């Protein structure tokens, strides 16, 4: 296994300096990005970053050090530094929190890809985006077109002093388009597919599935029409959210509050705490009985899918919300033990230089049994909203407000005229308890989020939320324009 | 003691070595070397304690007005040669852009006093632990628990290109960021400096604890329009969402509030905004990521928008002066401010509060996002110290609230304190005073 000798050196040094447990992660991360903006290739880049991080446990305190210097001296220095950092933390700590993992694995994992993007000539990749972006221009008011493509490759190697030896090859791909229309003192944006594009684990087949060229004319036309559309009304309405907006709703109001480190106050100063407190486990009526949300880090095409997390724990499936009731958390080894459970492999670092921490991974809202079109049937006066434009939620994840790119009136079970600037808000458990219908498996889709921020220093995580469209009763609509 | 990062002379030698490998018409090399360490704490325990060193190289190659960029952090000859070759290969596959600018040649830039502190550059984990200890002590004596971080970092950047331009900068930074939590209330305080030794950890901790205690038993107030007094951290968080409107890119594409024209009054006469890398409270880099000297730029003077920020691309496209605000290539976001400064007013913060009959004093916001781009409407929540002001006095704590406000409108009815403070969020460094706004719209209230 590549890096095995270097890893042995790092672990030996950490132990010699006093570590009771240590693990080390070597990563080679390669990121290619192409972005076309108004006919110009604004970004054509290829970045490779290689390095190692060492995590050391000493006297109940963790230390982490990372370096790009992979010489013997660089590895020794990083391992020694991790122990020094842990020792300094132990000296001021009022209690002990760290505990070493107990289970070791020797294994490999490789993400499923059907076509390696590297087999597609770079010129062909650029040409696809130029053509997709070109097709965004034409409808009145479209001032800016964008088309983009990201190819990410991570090869990581995890070793620990209890004998873990894990090699993983992860491949993630994303692409999207955006039309921005400007006119009459207004700016309207339409993106496709979803507000960040389509990001999944896999190869070139993910780009082909996005069908950017086929959809570009429609997206441009919708951006233009939004400039002339009436403002979404303000008031209490039944709403239906499209599956990509549901993805964001799950992300903010279930994924983040279910991170156990937040529940325990580890994120209090930055991304906040959580209303999903430990004494509410197996009691809190988080949502209606139709709502079951599971963690699935084995999900096909999931952005967080991997064989093992960055603590060396094997990926599994587990529930966060079961039939509406709070049933679990996203956990690390330390935090799981604190509540008498076992880690469900939700620890990730955004790269070799980042400290591993609990991250939202792949979440899935189990589909219901209502065909998409039938969600509208008994809505007398409502709004259908699609594709996120704005998102905000308080630091306990209760009071949220979201905006979407497009809305449509629903009158007596039928979708009506287009509305611009739809926004809605609410309080998390009230909102999820108002869910009375979830779309069936045909409208269920795994939406990747490539840019989830958490931690200080900020780490960018890659997650997936899979969902179908869903219906909610009596929601406060139009809140964003009430000021 | 931690080791200092790669020095300017070494970075410049490395950059020249890379430039010599390139066959492109024009080549630019960025060498960024950094060593960053941070101790994160919660409940009087260090829960994340880390130190990271890295040297990154970025190569921008231009061939027949076609551009490619490649990056690597491996510094052996083969890796550097490969990065240059990839940049050139990518450039050759990109369509030509006639607006591709020349790279800046040799130029002079002023040294910046106070940007680098030798002690901070070599600060070890014990220095950061020493910043945390007074926080833990304050938390215990106030019967709170603390969460936050202490950080120190050193960063060096060299930009060099085949037009003969070479620019190097070394800076250090330190921060202490503290939230205190009491039984039903929280408080926040922060300290930033280029020198860790000048942050008074005990004072930061005391302020956060006093706020947590001062907002105990919070009561609800009705949503609606309020007079608000925003402390610098809160004002700075809102200001971030105005910054992009001064970019030549958003000005050019029509999405900026000021796209209809400059030299117009968009704000109150009280509002004056500049981008100033040399401000003594937040000294920064005197050139941009293309090596172009950065102008100390007046963006708004007494409510009138005077300038927008450019880089070499938009200077050429819009036939304007290059103000030196480029981000690292490749950059699809356009030029950006790095050092926003809002001029102070004539009254003290105490006077601003004393002259408020009924209002809210706000320490900090959370999760601000744009609701409407053109009108710069944003939403967000109050957090960690929201107080009612009654008859000119800070009276009691109130529960958190959600707001929806148009920033441009808001700055039409503003007043500022005479005291400025450095604040920071994400990658922005800002120097701002306490701000008072009339008719700040809250749309809902939480139960905590």
PDB file of C-alpha atoms in Angstrom, chain B residues 15 33 41 45 59 62 118 121 123 146 155 159 171 173 185 212 222 256 272 278 301 346 350 370 389 392 401 424:
ATOM      1  CA  UNK B  15       8.861  31.129  -8.411  1.00  0.00           C
ATOM      2  CA  UNK B  33       3.278  29.268   2.167  1.00  0.00           C
ATOM      3  CA  UNK B  41     -12.594  24.657  22.861  1.00  0.00           C
ATOM      4  CA  UNK B  45     -11.920  21.424  27.082  1.00  0.00           C
ATOM      5  CA  UNK B  59       0.852  28.413 -12.404  1.00  0.00           C
ATOM      6  CA  UNK B  62      -1.286  32.238 -21.339  1.00  0.00           C
ATOM      7  CA  UNK B 118       7.747  37.684  14.728  1.00  0.00           C
ATOM      8  CA  UNK B 121       4.909  33.638  13.573  1.00  0.00           C
ATOM      9  CA  UNK B 123       3.752  30.848  18.487  1.00  0.00           C
ATOM     10  CA  UNK B 146     -17.425  28.579  26.906  1.00  0.00           C
ATOM     11  CA  UNK B 155       1.215  33.366   5.728  1.00  0.00           C
ATOM     12  CA  UNK B 159       3.569  36.567  -7.114  1.00  0.00           C
ATOM     13  CA  UNK B 171       1.749  38.528   7.439  1.00  0.00           C
ATOM     14  CA  UNK B 173      -2.720  36.865  12.384  1.00  0.00           C
ATOM     15  CA  UNK B 185     -28.760  32.978  27.498  1.00  0.00           C
ATOM     16  CA  UNK B 212     -24.402  35.949  28.744  1.00  0.00           C
ATOM     17  CA  UNK B 222     -42.805  41.810  18.995  1.00  0.00           C
ATOM     18  CA  UNK B 256     -25.185  45.431  -8.501  1.00  0.00           C
ATOM     19  CA  UNK B 272     -18.305  56.486   4.009  1.00  0.00           C
ATOM     20  CA  UNK B 278      -2.951  49.872   5.361  1.00  0.00           C
ATOM     21  CA  UNK B 301     -17.986  59.135   0.181  1.00  0.00           C
ATOM     22  CA  UNK B 346     -19.033  61.842  15.798  1.00  0.00           C
ATOM     23  CA  UNK B 350     -22.598  55.171  24.697  1.00  0.00           C
ATOM     24  CA  UNK B 370     -29.143  37.160   0.300  1.00  0.00           C
ATOM     25  CA  UNK B 389     -32.806  49.523  24.953  1.00  0.00           C
ATOM     26  CA  UNK B 392     -31.456  55.333  26.510  1.00  0.00           C
ATOM     27  CA  UNK B 401     -35.278  37.375  16.126  1.00  0.00           C
ATOM     28  CA  UNK B 424     -13.847  39.453  10.749  1.00  0.00           C
TER      29      UNK B 424
END
